[in-house]
């Protein structure tokens, strides 16, 4: 318990301060959430979602992973995305990377790190897609910073590819997609000015999908399997023999 005693003390102070400012604060939060934003960011401890955006409890739905990736086989990310879009109705989805990202730096190195190598392949794919631009940058620091930006751009593009976002874009109040980069050195968020609707226009001929309702196949077999139950028949025969 000693290891988290400071956490518990901080929590008590936070609750006390909140109640002093607004006695109904926790009561109102308990009634439900209606966040305006979905934040997809890096797990880095130096990049607190609420802290760098100035948002409070109930304002932002948050998903974090190593290097703020949007991977189409990641059920965790997709579940968060679907819930945020289809249930909570978030208005803006932010993919937020940060300069000095360890995951991005590891992906750029030719070393093995263990299990995480499988995750970092997704960032190495970003290098492959932008190899010409990436290799033209001679300064190591600038190249690393640009890779962080390119990674964010590709993750916004990955969002636009999902059927969750494509379906939402056809609705009356489609969410807006944004790519941002946080600079730990000065605390400033940089807007990369990338947007999902523009990206989808460029990719529509490849990635656009539309939900369809499959009609019954008239040629399909109507065989429904045996109508008898072998287990029940055996039991009946056994009972009759007795």
XYZ file of N, CA and C in Angstrom:
726
model
N 0.823 -1.208 0.000
C 0.000 0.000 0.000
C 0.862 1.265 0.000
N 2.076 1.144 0.589
C 2.932 2.323 0.706
C 3.257 2.927 -0.656
N 3.362 2.059 -1.673
C 3.734 2.557 -2.992
C 2.706 3.464 -3.620
N 1.426 3.314 -3.228
C 0.384 4.148 -3.820
C -0.231 5.111 -2.805
N 0.395 5.254 -1.647
C -0.158 6.135 -0.614
C -0.277 7.571 -1.116
N 0.693 8.003 -1.899
C 0.651 9.372 -2.434
C -0.522 9.524 -3.405
N -0.775 8.457 -4.196
C -1.900 8.487 -5.130
C -3.215 8.645 -4.374
N -3.380 7.873 -3.309
C -4.616 7.930 -2.527
C -4.781 9.288 -1.853
N -3.688 9.836 -1.364
C -3.739 11.167 -0.746
C -4.116 12.231 -1.776
N -3.519 12.120 -2.959
C -3.841 13.072 -4.028
C -5.313 12.981 -4.419
N -5.839 11.748 -4.436
C -7.241 11.553 -4.794
C -8.171 12.233 -3.778
N -7.872 12.063 -2.507
C -8.699 12.691 -1.473
C -8.686 14.210 -1.597
N -7.514 14.752 -1.889
C -7.412 16.208 -2.043
C -8.184 16.666 -3.273
N -8.078 15.885 -4.358
C -8.783 16.233 -5.598
C -10.288 16.222 -5.382
N -10.784 15.195 -4.705
C -12.220 15.104 -4.412
C -12.658 16.291 -3.556
N -11.859 16.615 -2.544
C -12.192 17.731 -1.666
C -12.233 19.055 -2.425
N -11.238 19.261 -3.293
C -11.189 20.497 -4.079
C -12.369 20.592 -5.041
N -12.718 19.483 -5.667
C -13.838 19.473 -6.609
C -15.155 19.774 -5.901
N -15.345 19.141 -4.761
C -16.571 19.363 -4.015
C -16.690 20.794 -3.514
N -15.540 21.382 -3.170
C -15.549 22.766 -2.703
C -15.933 23.722 -3.835
N -15.485 23.389 -5.040
C -15.796 24.234 -6.199
C -17.208 24.009 -6.708
N -17.620 22.736 -6.759
C -18.939 22.387 -7.283
C -19.469 21.169 -6.519
N -20.366 21.376 -5.570
C -20.876 20.266 -4.754
C -21.594 19.188 -5.572
N -22.059 19.537 -6.773
C -22.779 18.571 -7.612
C -21.898 17.943 -8.697
N -20.600 18.194 -8.634
C -19.693 17.751 -9.696
C -19.778 16.250 -9.926
N -19.604 15.451 -8.898
C -19.587 13.999 -9.058
C -20.987 13.448 -9.323
N -21.981 14.074 -8.755
C -23.359 13.659 -9.020
C -23.689 13.821 -10.498
N -23.263 14.931 -11.081
C -23.522 15.175 -12.502
C -22.752 14.195 -13.383
N -21.509 13.906 -13.014
C -20.706 12.955 -13.789
C -21.329 11.559 -13.757
N -21.892 11.200 -12.621
C -22.459 9.865 -12.464
C -23.694 9.649 -13.332
N -24.287 10.727 -13.816
C -25.491 10.620 -14.633
C -25.197 10.203 -16.068
N -23.919 10.147 -16.459
C -23.564 9.721 -17.814
C -22.535 10.633 -18.437
N -22.055 10.228 -19.612
C -21.038 11.020 -20.306
C -21.494 11.386 -21.706
N -21.067 12.542 -22.148
C -21.346 12.998 -23.512
C -20.135 13.784 -24.007
N -18.985 13.099 -24.181
C -17.768 13.801 -24.594
C -17.853 14.299 -26.027
N -17.181 15.405 -26.293
C -17.146 15.971 -27.642
C -16.000 15.379 -28.458
N -14.988 14.850 -27.769
C -13.761 14.458 -28.443
C -13.394 12.999 -28.156
N -12.737 12.386 -29.140
C -12.031 11.123 -28.941
C -10.560 11.407 -29.164
N -9.743 11.089 -28.176
C -8.298 11.317 -28.209
C -7.608 9.975 -28.406
N -6.891 9.819 -29.516
C -6.090 8.617 -29.761
C -4.639 9.033 -29.672
N -3.990 8.676 -28.575
C -2.642 9.174 -28.331
C -1.674 8.088 -27.926
N -0.461 8.513 -27.639
C 0.601 7.601 -27.227
C 0.513 7.348 -25.728
N 1.002 6.192 -25.305
C 0.987 5.826 -23.887
C 2.046 6.566 -23.074
N 2.890 7.338 -23.712
C 3.970 8.064 -23.041
C 3.431 8.865 -21.853
N 4.061 8.707 -20.703
C 3.595 9.353 -19.470
C 3.718 10.876 -19.507
N 4.488 11.395 -20.468
C 4.680 12.847 -20.562
C 3.600 13.531 -21.390
N 2.643 12.737 -21.886
C 1.624 13.297 -22.779
C 0.230 13.010 -22.200
N -0.139 13.707 -21.125
C -1.461 13.489 -20.529
C -2.556 14.107 -21.383
N -3.523 13.304 -21.776
C -4.544 13.763 -22.720
C -5.285 14.999 -22.219
N -5.812 14.942 -21.005
C -6.576 16.075 -20.480
C -5.681 17.282 -20.224
N -4.465 17.015 -19.752
C -3.557 18.106 -19.412
C -3.173 18.968 -20.594
N -2.826 18.335 -21.721
C -2.330 19.118 -22.859
C -3.466 19.724 -23.686
N -4.695 19.285 -23.434
C -5.835 19.818 -24.183
C -6.722 20.728 -23.337
N -6.448 20.795 -22.046
C -7.248 21.655 -21.185
C -8.674 21.173 -21.015
N -8.895 19.868 -21.128
C -10.236 19.308 -20.966
C -10.377 18.664 -19.595
N -11.613 18.593 -19.132
C -11.876 18.020 -17.827
C -12.611 16.707 -17.927
N -12.937 16.094 -16.787
C -13.676 14.830 -16.774
C -14.996 14.950 -17.537
N -15.255 13.960 -18.381
C -16.493 13.953 -19.144
C -16.413 14.626 -20.498
N -15.295 15.297 -20.806
C -15.193 16.032 -22.068
C -14.483 15.255 -23.171
N -13.664 14.263 -22.789
C -12.845 13.584 -23.795
C -12.786 12.086 -23.534
N -13.124 11.297 -24.556
C -12.969 9.841 -24.526
C -11.541 9.554 -24.980
N -10.855 8.612 -24.341
C -9.417 8.462 -24.573
C -9.026 7.018 -24.873
N -8.193 6.861 -25.896
C -7.542 5.576 -26.180
C -6.062 5.861 -26.379
N -5.213 5.062 -25.731
C -3.764 5.279 -25.864
C -3.067 3.949 -26.117
N -2.031 3.999 -26.934
C -1.187 2.822 -27.156
C 0.204 3.304 -27.567
N 1.125 2.383 -27.755
C 2.481 2.755 -28.152
C 2.450 3.410 -29.533
N 2.880 4.662 -29.593
C 3.041 5.419 -30.835
C 1.714 5.765 -31.521
N 0.625 5.831 -30.741
C -0.679 6.312 -31.233
C -1.082 5.712 -32.580
N -1.081 4.370 -32.646
C -1.379 3.692 -33.904
C -2.862 3.357 -34.042
N -3.336 3.377 -35.277
C -4.674 2.914 -35.622
C -4.480 1.671 -36.482
N -4.571 0.508 -35.854
C -4.314 -0.766 -36.516
C -5.649 -1.469 -36.732
N -5.908 -1.903 -37.959
C -7.228 -2.418 -38.301
C -7.555 -3.776 -37.694
N -6.568 -4.433 -37.104
C -6.818 -5.702 -36.418
C -6.852 -5.514 -34.895
N -6.766 -4.283 -34.426
C -6.747 -3.983 -33.001
C -8.194 -3.844 -32.503
N -8.729 -4.906 -31.904
C -10.115 -4.900 -31.438
C -10.354 -3.879 -30.330
N -9.329 -3.602 -29.557
C -9.446 -2.596 -28.501
C -9.709 -1.228 -29.118
N -8.842 -0.833 -30.032
C -9.002 0.455 -30.711
C -10.335 0.536 -31.442
N -10.680 -0.490 -32.186
C -11.920 -0.464 -32.966
C -13.149 -0.410 -32.065
N -13.096 -1.078 -30.933
C -14.216 -1.037 -29.993
C -14.383 0.370 -29.409
N -13.276 0.983 -29.053
C -13.305 2.365 -28.556
C -13.854 3.297 -29.625
N -13.371 3.127 -30.845
C -13.792 3.986 -31.955
C -15.288 3.849 -32.216
N -15.769 2.612 -32.286
C -17.187 2.401 -32.573
C -18.064 2.974 -31.464
N -17.673 2.740 -30.224
C -18.467 3.254 -29.099
C -18.473 4.781 -29.099
N -17.301 5.369 -29.344
C -17.203 6.829 -29.340
C -18.052 7.450 -30.441
N -18.031 6.839 -31.621
C -18.729 7.402 -32.773
C -20.220 7.075 -32.754
N -20.552 5.809 -32.552
C -21.934 5.367 -32.731
C -22.794 5.496 -31.479
N -22.179 5.487 -30.301
C -22.953 5.593 -29.063
C -22.811 6.976 -28.434
N -21.570 7.417 -28.257
C -21.348 8.710 -27.614
C -21.520 9.893 -28.562
N -21.354 9.642 -29.856
C -21.533 10.709 -30.836
C -20.484 11.803 -30.755
N -19.213 11.422 -30.596
C -18.154 12.434 -30.524
C -18.108 13.257 -31.803
N -17.734 14.517 -31.676
C -17.720 15.430 -32.815
C -16.358 15.516 -33.499
N -15.293 15.333 -32.710
C -13.942 15.449 -33.254
C -13.083 14.302 -32.756
N -12.344 13.691 -33.682
C -11.426 12.600 -33.336
C -10.002 13.084 -33.581
N -9.195 13.056 -32.543
C -7.829 13.569 -32.606
C -6.831 12.423 -32.534
N -5.990 12.299 -33.550
C -4.834 11.411 -33.464
C -3.664 12.289 -33.061
N -3.107 12.023 -31.888
C -2.092 12.915 -31.325
C -0.773 12.170 -31.118
N 0.213 12.507 -31.922
C 1.562 11.983 -31.727
C 2.390 12.982 -30.948
N 3.643 12.658 -30.721
C 4.506 13.620 -30.023
C 5.953 13.440 -30.472
N 6.647 14.551 -30.573
C 8.070 14.509 -30.904
C 8.821 13.826 -29.764
N 9.845 13.086 -30.127
C 10.588 12.336 -29.128
C 9.919 11.035 -28.741
N 9.045 10.525 -29.601
C 8.318 9.278 -29.308
C 9.277 8.088 -29.360
N 9.348 7.338 -28.285
C 10.246 6.192 -28.227
C 9.854 5.087 -29.188
N 8.548 4.900 -29.380
C 8.089 3.870 -30.304
C 8.492 4.172 -31.730
N 8.358 5.426 -32.131
C 8.749 5.832 -33.484
C 10.254 5.694 -33.651
N 11.012 6.097 -32.640
C 12.475 5.983 -32.708
C 12.904 4.524 -32.809
N 12.236 3.643 -32.062
C 12.578 2.225 -32.100
C 12.276 1.638 -33.475
N 11.176 2.066 -34.097
C 10.813 1.555 -35.416
C 11.833 1.982 -36.467
N 12.440 3.140 -36.268
C 13.414 3.649 -37.231
C 14.781 2.985 -37.081
N 14.998 2.291 -35.980
C 16.280 1.619 -35.745
C 16.226 0.193 -36.292
N 17.391 -0.356 -36.635
C 17.446 -1.719 -37.173
C 17.790 -2.715 -36.067
N 17.014 -2.643 -34.979
C 17.249 -3.515 -33.835
C 15.974 -4.269 -33.486
N 16.149 -5.394 -32.804
C 15.014 -6.139 -32.291
C 14.821 -5.807 -30.814
N 13.550 -5.674 -30.415
C 13.236 -5.329 -29.037
C 12.342 -6.371 -28.362
N 11.948 -7.398 -29.109
C 11.091 -8.415 -28.528
C 9.678 -8.350 -29.080
N 8.702 -8.577 -28.219
C 7.298 -8.622 -28.632
C 6.858 -7.357 -29.360
N 7.360 -6.224 -28.918
C 6.929 -4.949 -29.496
C 7.315 -4.806 -30.968
N 8.257 -5.616 -31.442
C 8.655 -5.538 -32.854
C 7.457 -5.741 -33.775
N 6.533 -6.599 -33.388
C 5.346 -6.852 -34.206
C 4.465 -5.613 -34.317
N 4.443 -4.831 -33.254
C 3.667 -3.583 -33.246
C 4.379 -2.506 -34.063
N 5.699 -2.456 -33.943
C 6.488 -1.423 -34.626
C 6.499 -1.591 -36.140
N 6.162 -2.785 -36.629
C 6.077 -2.996 -38.077
C 5.128 -1.981 -38.712
N 4.089 -1.607 -37.979
C 3.133 -0.637 -38.508
C 3.775 0.722 -38.764
N 4.754 1.091 -37.967
C 5.466 2.357 -38.188
C 6.489 2.188 -39.297
N 7.100 1.014 -39.389
C 8.040 0.761 -40.486
C 7.310 0.792 -41.833
N 6.039 0.427 -41.829
C 5.235 0.552 -43.042
C 5.090 2.024 -43.446
N 5.017 2.906 -42.455
C 4.947 4.344 -42.737
C 6.239 4.795 -43.417
N 7.373 4.298 -42.931
C 8.663 4.631 -43.567
C 8.676 4.146 -45.009
N 8.188 2.936 -45.228
C 8.165 2.394 -46.592
C 7.306 3.260 -47.521
N 6.159 3.692 -47.029
C 5.253 4.498 -47.853
C 5.832 5.866 -48.193
N 6.679 6.384 -47.300
C 7.234 7.734 -47.491
C 8.760 7.690 -47.586
N 9.269 6.596 -48.112
C 10.721 6.374 -48.091
C 11.497 7.480 -48.788
N 11.031 7.945 -49.930
C 11.775 8.959 -50.683
C 11.933 10.237 -49.863
N 10.828 10.723 -49.297
C 10.899 11.937 -48.478
C 11.735 11.700 -47.232
N 11.542 10.555 -46.600
C 12.222 10.236 -45.344
C 13.739 10.216 -45.530
N 14.208 9.582 -46.601
C 15.649 9.451 -46.822
C 16.303 10.744 -47.295
N 15.502 11.646 -47.847
C 16.059 12.923 -48.290
C 16.466 13.819 -47.128
N 15.916 13.554 -45.946
C 16.225 14.381 -44.768
C 17.523 13.864 -44.145
N 18.568 14.650 -44.215
C 19.891 14.205 -43.759
C 20.086 14.353 -42.256
N 19.471 15.371 -41.664
C 19.632 15.588 -40.234
C 18.826 14.553 -39.449
N 19.478 13.835 -38.537
C 18.818 12.750 -37.805
C 17.631 13.247 -36.982
N 17.826 14.374 -36.322
C 16.769 14.916 -35.482
C 15.547 15.325 -36.290
N 15.782 16.017 -37.402
C 14.679 16.453 -38.253
C 13.978 15.268 -38.907
N 14.765 14.248 -39.255
C 14.170 13.048 -39.855
C 13.259 12.343 -38.852
N 13.693 12.287 -37.596
C 12.888 11.654 -36.551
C 11.590 12.431 -36.315
N 11.702 13.760 -36.323
C 10.507 14.590 -36.116
C 9.517 14.419 -37.281
N 10.065 14.348 -38.485
C 9.177 14.197 -39.640
C 8.499 12.832 -39.630
N 9.191 11.805 -39.150
C 8.576 10.483 -39.080
C 7.405 10.486 -38.092
N 7.546 11.217 -37.003
C 6.441 11.357 -36.057
C 5.225 11.961 -36.771
N 5.459 12.991 -37.579
C 4.367 13.642 -38.309
C 3.759 12.706 -39.349
N 4.604 12.031 -40.098
C 4.111 11.104 -41.125
C 3.306 9.974 -40.491
N 3.740 9.534 -39.323
C 3.012 8.475 -38.634
C 1.607 8.945 -38.255
N 1.494 10.160 -37.754
C 0.181 10.700 -37.404
C -0.703 10.796 -38.646
N -0.135 11.287 -39.736
C -0.902 11.423 -40.984
C -1.443 10.069 -41.435
N -0.603 9.043 -41.375
C -1.041 7.716 -41.811
C -2.090 7.123 -40.868
N -2.011 7.456 -39.582
C -3.012 6.933 -38.653
C -4.367 7.604 -38.864
N -4.355 8.885 -39.239
C -5.613 9.542 -39.608
C -6.178 8.874 -40.861
N -5.290 8.561 -41.792
C -5.719 7.865 -43.015
C -6.297 6.482 -42.674
N -5.675 5.801 -41.721
C -6.188 4.491 -41.310
C -7.572 4.608 -40.685
N -7.803 5.687 -39.942
C -9.140 5.925 -39.400
C -10.162 6.049 -40.522
N -9.805 6.827 -41.534
C -10.720 7.074 -42.656
C -11.039 5.792 -43.414
N -10.151 4.814 -43.350
C -10.383 3.553 -44.060
C -11.401 2.655 -43.362
N -11.636 2.846 -42.074
C -12.512 1.943 -41.334
C -13.969 2.126 -41.755
N -14.727 1.030 -41.720
C -16.150 1.152 -42.059
C -16.904 1.947 -41.005
N -16.364 2.009 -39.786
C -16.988 2.812 -38.732
C -17.028 4.279 -39.130
N -15.890 4.789 -39.590
C -15.817 6.196 -39.985
C -16.548 6.415 -41.304
N -16.402 5.496 -42.242
C -17.078 5.671 -43.532
C -18.590 5.742 -43.351
N -19.145 4.885 -42.513
C -20.578 4.928 -42.263
C -20.983 6.219 -41.564
N -20.143 6.653 -40.614
C -20.450 7.882 -39.885
C -20.397 9.104 -40.799
N -19.518 9.066 -41.791
C -19.391 10.197 -42.716
C -20.642 10.366 -43.576
N -21.420 9.309 -43.696
C -22.650 9.388 -44.485
C -23.830 9.868 -43.647
N -23.607 10.059 -42.355
C -24.675 10.483 -41.456
C -24.891 11.983 -41.487
N -25.830 12.422 -40.659
C -26.192 13.841 -40.623
C -25.165 14.693 -39.902
N -24.434 14.092 -38.971
C -23.461 14.863 -38.187
C -22.141 14.103 -38.121
N -21.426 14.023 -39.256
C -20.200 13.209 -39.304
C -19.091 13.784 -38.426
N -18.289 12.917 -37.819
C -17.179 13.396 -36.997
C -16.069 13.979 -37.868
N -15.316 14.884 -37.292
C -14.163 15.474 -37.978
C -12.892 14.790 -37.478
N -11.988 14.468 -38.402
C -10.726 13.811 -38.049
C -9.588 14.825 -38.084
N -8.695 14.729 -37.117
C -7.586 15.678 -37.014
C -6.286 14.948 -36.689
N -5.178 15.455 -37.211
C -3.858 14.947 -36.877
C -3.058 16.030 -36.178
N -2.618 15.753 -34.948
C -1.883 16.734 -34.155
C -0.576 16.125 -33.654
N 0.401 16.985 -33.424
C 1.656 16.540 -32.814
C 1.970 17.447 -31.629
N 2.285 16.827 -30.521
C 2.609 17.545 -29.292
C 4.126 17.629 -29.141
N 4.609 18.827 -28.832
C 6.046 19.019 -28.620
C 6.305 19.064 -27.122
N 6.914 18.028 -26.597
C 7.171 17.946 -25.165
C 8.090 19.073 -24.708
N 8.946 19.546 -25.610
C 9.928 20.565 -25.243
C 9.308 21.921 -24.941
N 8.145 22.223 -25.533
C 7.524 23.520 -25.252
C 6.032 23.427 -24.905
N 5.473 22.210 -24.958
C 4.079 22.028 -24.557
C 3.050 22.399 -25.594
N 3.481 22.716 -26.816
C 2.555 23.199 -27.838
C 2.064 22.066 -28.735
N 0.766 22.088 -29.043
C 0.168 21.165 -29.996
C 0.218 21.771 -31.395
N 0.704 20.993 -32.349
C 0.791 21.454 -33.737
C -0.270 20.738 -34.569
N -1.091 21.510 -35.277
C -2.111 20.945 -36.156
C -1.476 20.667 -37.512
N -1.482 19.405 -37.927
C -0.889 19.025 -39.213
C -1.821 19.303 -40.388
N -3.017 19.777 -40.075
C -3.983 20.162 -41.107
C -4.292 18.996 -42.047
N -4.522 17.835 -41.464
C -4.953 16.674 -42.244
C -6.367 16.313 -41.806
N -7.209 15.970 -42.748
C -8.605 15.727 -42.450
C -9.084 14.477 -43.175
N -9.881 13.687 -42.486
C -10.306 12.403 -43.012
C -11.132 12.484 -44.271
N -12.000 13.499 -44.383
C -12.854 13.575 -45.572
C -12.030 13.832 -46.821
N -11.009 14.703 -46.715
C -10.123 14.952 -47.856
C -9.352 13.695 -48.223
N -8.868 12.990 -47.216
C -8.096 11.773 -47.461
C -8.949 10.710 -48.135
N -10.196 10.575 -47.668
C -11.060 9.542 -48.228
C -11.389 9.821 -49.680
N -11.457 11.084 -50.045
C -11.693 11.439 -51.449
C -10.583 10.887 -52.325
N -9.343 10.986 -51.845
C -8.189 10.485 -52.606
C -8.142 8.962 -52.652
N -8.694 8.301 -51.622
C -8.592 6.849 -51.517
C -9.885 6.123 -51.865
N -10.910 6.871 -52.206
C -12.248 6.299 -52.342
C -12.313 5.141 -53.326
N -11.569 5.245 -54.427
C -11.639 4.208 -55.455
C -11.056 2.878 -54.976
N -10.333 2.917 -53.861
C -9.721 1.690 -53.331
C -10.399 1.238 -52.035
N -10.608 2.173 -51.114
C -11.027 1.803 -49.771
C -12.499 2.028 -49.456
N -13.219 2.739 -50.310
C -14.614 3.029 -49.994
C -15.440 1.743 -49.968
N -16.233 1.585 -48.940
C -17.118 0.427 -48.817
C -18.500 0.904 -48.413
N -19.472 0.054 -48.634
C -20.840 0.401 -48.282
C -21.548 -0.839 -47.773
N -22.260 -0.685 -46.680
C -22.965 -1.825 -46.092
C -24.055 -2.300 -47.035
N -24.175 -3.613 -47.190
C -25.205 -4.181 -48.056
C -25.990 -5.218 -47.279
N -27.240 -5.393 -47.679
C -28.073 -6.444 -47.103
C -28.145 -7.574 -48.094
N -27.658 -8.731 -47.701
C -27.584 -9.865 -48.616
C -28.948 -10.531 -48.756
N -29.410 -10.637 -49.996
C -30.684 -11.316 -50.258
C -30.485 -12.822 -50.174
N -31.532 -13.568 -49.818
C -31.415 -15.043 -49.753
C -31.023 -15.615 -51.110
N -30.128 -16.564 -51.101
C -29.669 -17.206 -52.332
C -30.684 -18.264 -52.744
N -31.353 -18.043 -53.883
C -32.394 -18.965 -54.341
C -31.831 -20.339 -54.683
N -30.547 -20.346 -55.051
C -29.935 -21.619 -55.432
C -29.343 -22.375 -54.247
N -29.401 -21.744 -53.093
C -28.795 -22.388 -51.921
C -29.618 -23.591 -51.494
N -28.965 -24.567 -50.935
C -29.647 -25.779 -50.482
C -30.619 -25.462 -49.356
N -31.772 -26.092 -49.391
C -32.763 -25.907 -48.337
C -32.676 -27.015 -47.291
N -31.673 -27.887 -47.405
C -31.519 -28.993 -46.464
C -31.197 -28.456 -45.076
N -31.960 -28.848 -44.081
C -31.793 -28.322 -42.736
C -31.275 -29.372 -41.754
N -30.859 -30.507 -42.273
C -30.327 -31.519 -41.382
C -31.397 -32.493 -40.941
N -31.025 -33.524 -40.211
C -31.981 -34.572 -39.798
C -33.053 -34.014 -38.879
N -34.284 -34.489 -39.065
C -35.387 -34.051 -38.226
C -35.464 -34.870 -36.931
N -34.796 -36.032 -36.923
C -34.850 -36.871 -35.737
C -33.698 -36.561 -34.799
N -33.852 -36.989 -33.573
C -32.822 -36.806 -32.555
C -32.312 -38.186 -32.161
N -31.146 -38.594 -32.637
C -30.623 -39.933 -32.345
C -30.565 -40.241 -30.865
N -30.223 -39.271 -30.053
C -30.091 -39.508 -28.615
C -31.446 -39.854 -28.005
N -32.478 -39.101 -28.400
C -33.823 -39.358 -27.870
C -34.349 -40.712 -28.358
N -34.081 -41.077 -29.616
C -34.535 -42.344 -30.153
C -33.890 -43.504 -29.436
N -32.612 -43.383 -29.138
C -31.905 -44.453 -28.418
C -32.488 -44.631 -27.013
N -32.802 -43.497 -26.355
C -33.372 -43.549 -25.008
C -34.750 -44.205 -25.022
N -35.505 -43.874 -26.085
C -36.862 -44.457 -26.216
C -36.777 -45.966 -26.410
N -35.851 -46.417 -27.251
C -35.685 -47.857 -27.499
C -35.285 -48.560 -26.222
N -34.398 -47.932 -25.475
C -33.930 -48.538 -24.216
C -35.070 -48.660 -23.218
N -35.933 -47.627 -23.178
C -37.080 -47.632 -22.254
C -38.077 -48.716 -22.663
N -38.308 -48.889 -23.965
C -39.257 -49.878 -24.472
C -38.746 -51.295 -24.176
N -37.426 -51.480 -24.275
C -36.851 -52.826 -24.034
C -37.039 -53.246 -22.575
N -37.063 -52.245 -21.674
C -37.247 -52.552 -20.258
C -38.699 -52.902 -19.985
